C-alpha atoms as one frame of an Amber mdcrd trajectory, in Angstrom:
protein
 119.558 115.712  95.011 119.679 111.926  95.080 117.659 108.742  95.434 118.933
 105.893  97.555 117.716 102.363  96.883 118.284 100.183  99.921 118.465  96.400
 100.020 116.733  94.512 102.801 119.900  93.664 104.717 120.999  97.285 104.804
 117.703  98.301 106.395 118.202  96.209 109.498 118.886  99.280 111.603 115.590
 100.865 110.629 113.178  97.947 110.227 112.204  95.302 112.708 113.707  91.916
 111.952 112.452  90.425 108.707 112.275  87.050 110.450 109.316  88.278 112.470
 107.346  89.209 109.332 105.543  87.125 106.733 105.809  89.947 104.202 108.907
  90.593 102.091 110.362  94.074 101.852 111.730  93.978  98.315 113.229  97.456
  98.261 113.131 100.887  99.840 114.023 104.100  98.025 114.519 107.360  99.872
 114.834 110.660  98.039 116.733 113.639  99.379 115.932 116.914  97.676 118.328
 119.605  96.455 120.040 119.845  99.852 120.696 116.324 101.201 120.697 116.180
 104.981 119.336 119.703 105.332 115.939 119.706 103.644 112.470 118.317 104.344
 111.026 115.940 101.719 107.787 113.949 101.756 105.846 111.578  99.494 102.093
 111.988  99.694 100.470 109.936  96.914 101.242 106.880  94.808  99.822 105.277
  91.642 100.735 102.137  89.707 100.138 102.042  85.941 101.492  99.692  83.246
 104.372  98.328  85.282 105.594 101.644  86.707 105.184 103.362  90.077 104.381
 107.084  90.196 104.656 109.142  93.374 104.074 112.796  94.244 104.877 115.149
  97.108 107.532 117.760  97.714 111.267 118.239  98.147 112.948 121.046 100.018
 116.152 123.012  99.744 118.557 124.283 102.378 116.534 127.481 102.759 113.398
 125.523 103.582 111.659 126.260 100.270 109.553 123.308  99.091 109.131 122.315
  95.434 106.450 120.130  93.834 108.166 116.789  93.252 107.321 113.510  91.508
 109.336 110.328  91.149 108.717 107.262  88.993 110.191 103.805  89.560 110.297
 100.443  87.885 108.889  97.469  89.750 112.464  96.571  90.662 112.998  99.932
  92.359 115.128 101.610  89.702 114.401 105.328  89.419 112.939 106.033  85.966
 112.906 109.810  86.445 112.689 112.594  88.987 110.648 115.729  88.397 111.122
 118.891  90.455 109.126 121.978  89.532 111.570 124.768  88.827 111.323 128.084
  90.631 112.258 129.817  93.837 108.766 129.929  95.349 106.934 127.314  97.385
 105.033 124.544  95.570 103.742 121.144  96.675 101.807 118.165  95.272  99.064
 116.393  97.201  97.870 113.847  94.635  98.840 112.113  91.378  96.834 110.528
  88.547  98.189 108.809  85.440  96.640 108.474  81.979  97.021 109.401  78.344
 100.799 109.091  78.551 101.102 111.677  81.312 101.220 111.994  85.092  99.130
 114.791  86.602 100.150 116.396  89.888  97.570 118.309  91.922  98.706 120.848
  94.476  99.714 124.472  94.639 102.306 126.847  93.307 103.097 130.246  94.763
 103.228 133.523  92.887 105.247 136.429  94.197 102.149 138.625  94.202  99.321
 136.072  94.273 100.040 133.690  97.137  99.055 130.031  96.762  97.542 129.066
  93.380  95.317 126.074  92.511  97.739 124.129  90.273  97.969 120.993  88.140
 101.301 120.050  86.567 101.300 117.678  83.589 104.465 115.573  83.351 105.400
 113.160  80.562 104.975 109.689  82.081 107.865 108.255  80.079 110.493 110.944
  80.626 109.411 113.047  83.607 109.644 116.283  81.636 107.135 119.066  82.254
 104.462 119.226  79.542 102.324 121.996  80.997 101.589 123.832  84.226  98.104
 125.142  84.908  97.587 127.603  87.755  94.527 129.498  88.935  94.592 132.356
  91.391  91.589 133.973  93.052  93.679 136.675  94.638  94.172 134.735  97.851
  94.988 131.175  99.003  94.014 128.418  96.544  95.055 124.780  96.123  94.143
 121.563  94.305  94.052 118.575  96.633  92.916 115.685  94.391  93.012 114.820
  90.686  91.424 112.195  88.412  92.031 111.245  84.785  88.794 110.837  82.838
  87.837 108.244  80.256  87.294 111.231  77.955  91.014 112.056  78.130  90.608
 115.195  80.225  91.751 115.905  83.773  89.479 116.717  86.717  90.810 118.382
  89.851  89.192 119.563  93.059  90.286 121.722  95.936  89.720 125.155  97.419
  89.721 128.646  96.012  88.907 131.790  97.969  85.716 133.809  97.772  86.064
 136.909  99.888  87.433 135.619 103.179  85.932 132.122 102.817  87.302 128.908
 101.344  85.217 127.731  98.402  84.879 124.116  97.207  86.063 124.167  93.572
  86.173 121.589  90.758  87.835 122.142  87.390  87.938 120.230  84.114  91.217
 120.715  82.260  92.227 119.766  78.725  95.918 119.241  78.076  97.173 119.741
  74.533 100.501 117.925  74.566 101.863 119.171  71.203 101.468 122.817  72.204
 102.144 122.334  75.920  98.961 124.218  76.790  96.378 123.364  79.426  92.924
 124.856  78.914  90.260 125.189  81.568  87.124 123.649  80.040  84.990 124.680
  82.999  85.288 125.665  86.626  82.602 124.884  89.160  83.003 126.887  92.360
  80.311 125.924  94.861  79.112 128.980  96.715  77.053 127.088  99.259  75.090
 128.884 101.914  76.362 128.420 105.434  78.432 129.911 108.197  81.826 128.398
 107.335  83.901 127.852 104.200  83.564 124.719 102.057  86.305 122.181 101.368
  86.777 119.518  98.683  88.860 116.466  99.598  88.489 113.889  96.821  87.279
 113.372  93.245  86.590 110.394  90.981  85.534 109.936  87.359  82.616 107.495
  87.514  82.006 104.541  85.248  78.769 106.305  84.285  80.754 109.280  82.883
  79.844 111.581  85.750  82.108 113.338  88.212  81.829 112.656  91.938  83.511
 114.843  94.521  83.282 114.899  98.298  84.118 117.181 101.168  82.607 119.505
 103.739  79.943 122.121 103.055  79.779 125.525 104.816  77.576 124.058 107.540
  80.330 121.506 108.315  78.338 118.570 106.935  79.442 115.359 105.226  78.817
 116.171 101.539  79.010 114.380  98.164  78.330 116.192  94.866  77.615 114.677
  91.421  78.513 116.793  88.368  77.835 116.716  84.657  81.270 116.156  83.122
  80.470 118.212  80.014  79.205 121.364  81.711  80.259 121.130  85.353  76.651
 121.658  86.430  75.454 119.998  89.597  73.231 116.945  89.079  72.640 116.264
  92.759  74.100 116.930  96.187  74.026 114.611  99.188  74.410 116.295 102.576
  74.225 114.496 105.879  72.525 117.008 108.209  74.729 116.442 111.249  76.967
 119.249 112.401  80.747 118.964 112.199  81.024 116.272 109.539  83.121 115.784
 106.401  83.580 113.232 103.596  87.247 112.497 102.875  87.161 109.798 100.205
  84.771 108.832  97.383  84.834 105.878  94.962  82.707 104.536  92.123  82.239
 100.860  92.949  82.408  97.880  90.653  78.678  97.488  91.246  77.956 100.903
  89.730  77.211 102.587  93.068  78.934 105.485  94.830  80.588 105.065  98.219
  82.025 107.779 100.450  83.513 107.829 103.925  84.440 110.334 106.599  82.777
 111.369 109.810  79.432 112.786 110.882  78.775 114.786 114.023  81.884 114.936
 116.188  83.783 111.687 115.796  81.302 109.251 114.204  83.042 106.845 111.792
  80.788 107.042 108.714  80.396 105.241 105.372  77.553 105.901 102.935  76.299
 104.153  99.775  74.529 106.353  97.223  72.461 105.746  94.093  74.289 107.478
  91.177  71.221 108.619  89.158  69.417 110.211  92.105  71.915 110.705  94.915
  69.554 108.891  97.267  71.103 107.182 100.255  70.941 103.386  99.964  72.484
 102.768 103.362  74.469 104.564 106.040  76.971 102.952 108.362  77.826 105.065
 111.415  79.694 104.024 114.527  81.049 106.000 117.462  83.786 107.018 117.943
  86.262 107.569 115.141  86.919 108.768 111.601  86.911 106.940 108.249  89.749
 108.373 106.165  89.819 106.136 103.062  87.976 103.259 101.377  88.332 100.753
  98.539  85.995  98.417  96.627  87.421  94.915  97.000  87.602  92.209  94.345
  85.224  90.243  96.579  82.668  93.074  96.014  82.772  94.313  99.608  83.868
  97.695 100.983  87.024  98.105 103.058  87.546 101.253 105.088  90.455 102.576
 107.152  90.990 105.452 109.554  90.991 105.527 113.318  88.869 104.529 116.298
  88.817 106.587 119.487  89.080 104.796 122.811  86.553 106.399 125.154  88.468
 105.443 128.285  91.747 107.157 127.355  90.896 109.437 124.428  93.699 107.847
 122.403  93.072 106.565 118.871  93.813 103.177 117.311  94.434 102.535 113.631
  91.170 101.039 112.352  90.322  98.763 109.398  86.766  97.590 108.690  84.971
  95.380 106.193  81.462  96.528 105.268  78.961  94.358 103.409  78.166  96.339
 100.249  74.570  95.089 100.030  73.405  95.646 103.598  75.862  98.219 104.925
  76.523  96.102 108.000  79.960  95.631 109.469  81.463  92.210 108.766  84.550
  92.701 110.916  86.753  95.377 112.407  90.370  95.441 113.492  91.785  98.082
 115.821  95.554  98.291 116.118  97.213 100.011 119.061 100.801 100.945 118.325
 101.536 100.353 122.037 102.023 104.014 122.885  98.320 104.432 123.686  98.460
 107.890 122.125  97.426 108.299 118.478  97.466 105.801 115.577  95.782 106.286
 112.186  95.518 104.968 108.612  95.510 107.359 105.641  95.275 104.954 102.682
  93.993 101.458 101.869  94.496  98.951  99.039  92.987  95.575  98.146  95.477
  92.997  96.873  95.020  90.504  94.070  95.322  87.694  96.613  92.491  88.992
  98.804  94.771  90.857 101.181  93.755  94.225 102.630  96.567  96.733 103.256
  96.312  99.968 105.239  99.085 102.557 105.479  99.492 105.205 108.166 101.381
 105.700 111.395 101.771 104.618 114.988 102.669 107.348 117.430 105.580 106.253
 119.576 106.614 107.508 123.013 109.835 109.152 121.780 109.819 112.903 122.236
 111.502 115.324 119.834 111.093 119.039 120.357 108.335 118.361 122.872 106.235
 116.316 120.415 105.611 112.542 120.368 107.018 110.928 117.205 105.504 108.620
 114.570 106.372 105.321 112.878 105.788 104.597 109.152 103.352 101.643 109.309
 101.527  99.209 107.006  99.103  96.617 108.417  97.637  93.696 106.455  94.674
  91.333 106.805  93.078  88.644 104.689  89.578  89.564 103.549  88.124  87.360
 106.299  89.802  89.563 108.911  92.611  87.241 109.942  96.065  88.868 110.147
  98.113  88.425 106.994 101.375  89.258 108.738 102.606  88.293 112.167 102.983
  91.992 113.063 102.694  95.404 111.382 105.440  96.538 109.009 107.437  99.524
 110.241 110.085 101.590 108.537 112.317 104.477 109.552 114.188 105.673 112.582
 111.770 104.726 115.334 112.762 107.793 117.333 111.643 110.267 114.684 108.478
 111.283 112.866 107.775 108.826 110.022 104.440 108.352 108.236 103.035 106.264
 105.373 100.648 108.524 103.435  99.598 106.322 100.528  99.489 102.708  99.350
  98.638 101.064  96.018  98.485  97.562  94.603 100.855  96.671  91.777 101.420
  93.559  89.710 103.281  90.358  90.553 102.436  90.446  94.230 103.757  93.931
  94.936 102.263  96.605  97.161 103.840 100.079  97.197 103.684 102.525 100.104
 104.834 106.147 100.041 105.458 108.634 102.808 108.185 110.262 104.858 110.987
 108.869 106.995 113.956 110.181 108.931 117.372 108.577 108.608 120.346 109.193
 110.919 122.142 112.373 109.856 119.354 113.467 107.491 116.245 115.581 107.615
 113.011 113.936 106.461 113.185 111.891 103.229 110.588 111.184 100.541 110.210
 107.401 101.014 108.860 104.591  98.808 108.652 100.964  99.952 107.871  97.860
  97.881 106.315  95.096  99.958 106.177  91.818  98.060 103.215  90.351  99.856
 101.264  87.983  97.633
């Protein structure tokens, strides 16, 4: 296994000319798993804490077995450590949180007799060594998809466990005892909601009011946000938007003390909601056809920025979408739709607000190249000032533009740095776990 740090000049074959960009690509690191050139590797989440970058995803071996993987870097791009969960069975990480001297990876491990298990790995943030691995198995397919570190020092994870033949929205509070290397489940809150489908959790946040907020899709396929008591796991309130085929994908606790969530309602309605934390009452609802809101952030200017995609009614293709929403009124201040020129499918998965007032969205453009009968993707970051004017002369792209590359996450660092993580293909290699530092401020 190896990490490759690439200077700007060496990336000329994979990145559009730096002269055409206002941003500065400071460094790119690509990680090849245990079988360089033969395996599939992907970065899915990124965090920045105390001068270090933490990423999570998976690395694969020559047999196609994936292992939960995390990498940490300095701001200069030097690899601090690489963590790969040992074992011969499949495991992956979907999310990472950092706190209390540890990094926490949410995902799944696989038991030989149990299938996928809801799992959280605790890794020492300084050394990358495994502190503890917690796994829960219902007897069928389970997984943790998001994790948050609480002000109380405990870890909160959400995902799906299985109840009978149905997926079941599940939240757990975990306490990690570092000296003993043991993780204890403080409580588990499986939500057996009435409805005709399974329920799914997609995100979780520890609120500034010491409550837990999680969002997802209830069994009636409705956009849902749940507030929990952090001490007991009991439900305080539940917000459900009664429109069929909806889901909430991201939830945040704003700097104004309110809760914001985004996703879609009905079939393809780009939706953002503001909720009152004590009651769960809706303060405002922003809904616009057609599209999907994948992620949101509370800006330093106290407004809400949302990213996802917008569907063009004439062609059915989607454009990467970024919007600014006034936090007081819930009205749209501006929107920007970016067509990657293929007129097929473009989307943002993650958004960050920079210290300079820049708004950064990471995702992909689908390009016309065909591989194995499927159109391919470009790893993309777009940037705007908070007034909606473009921050860069054109979107940032990375990777072999004739392969399937995607930016899955983005986070703001210090000293004008923004870090994006995802997957890219390089000539002669399979997919690589990819981290990019864009010096933008």
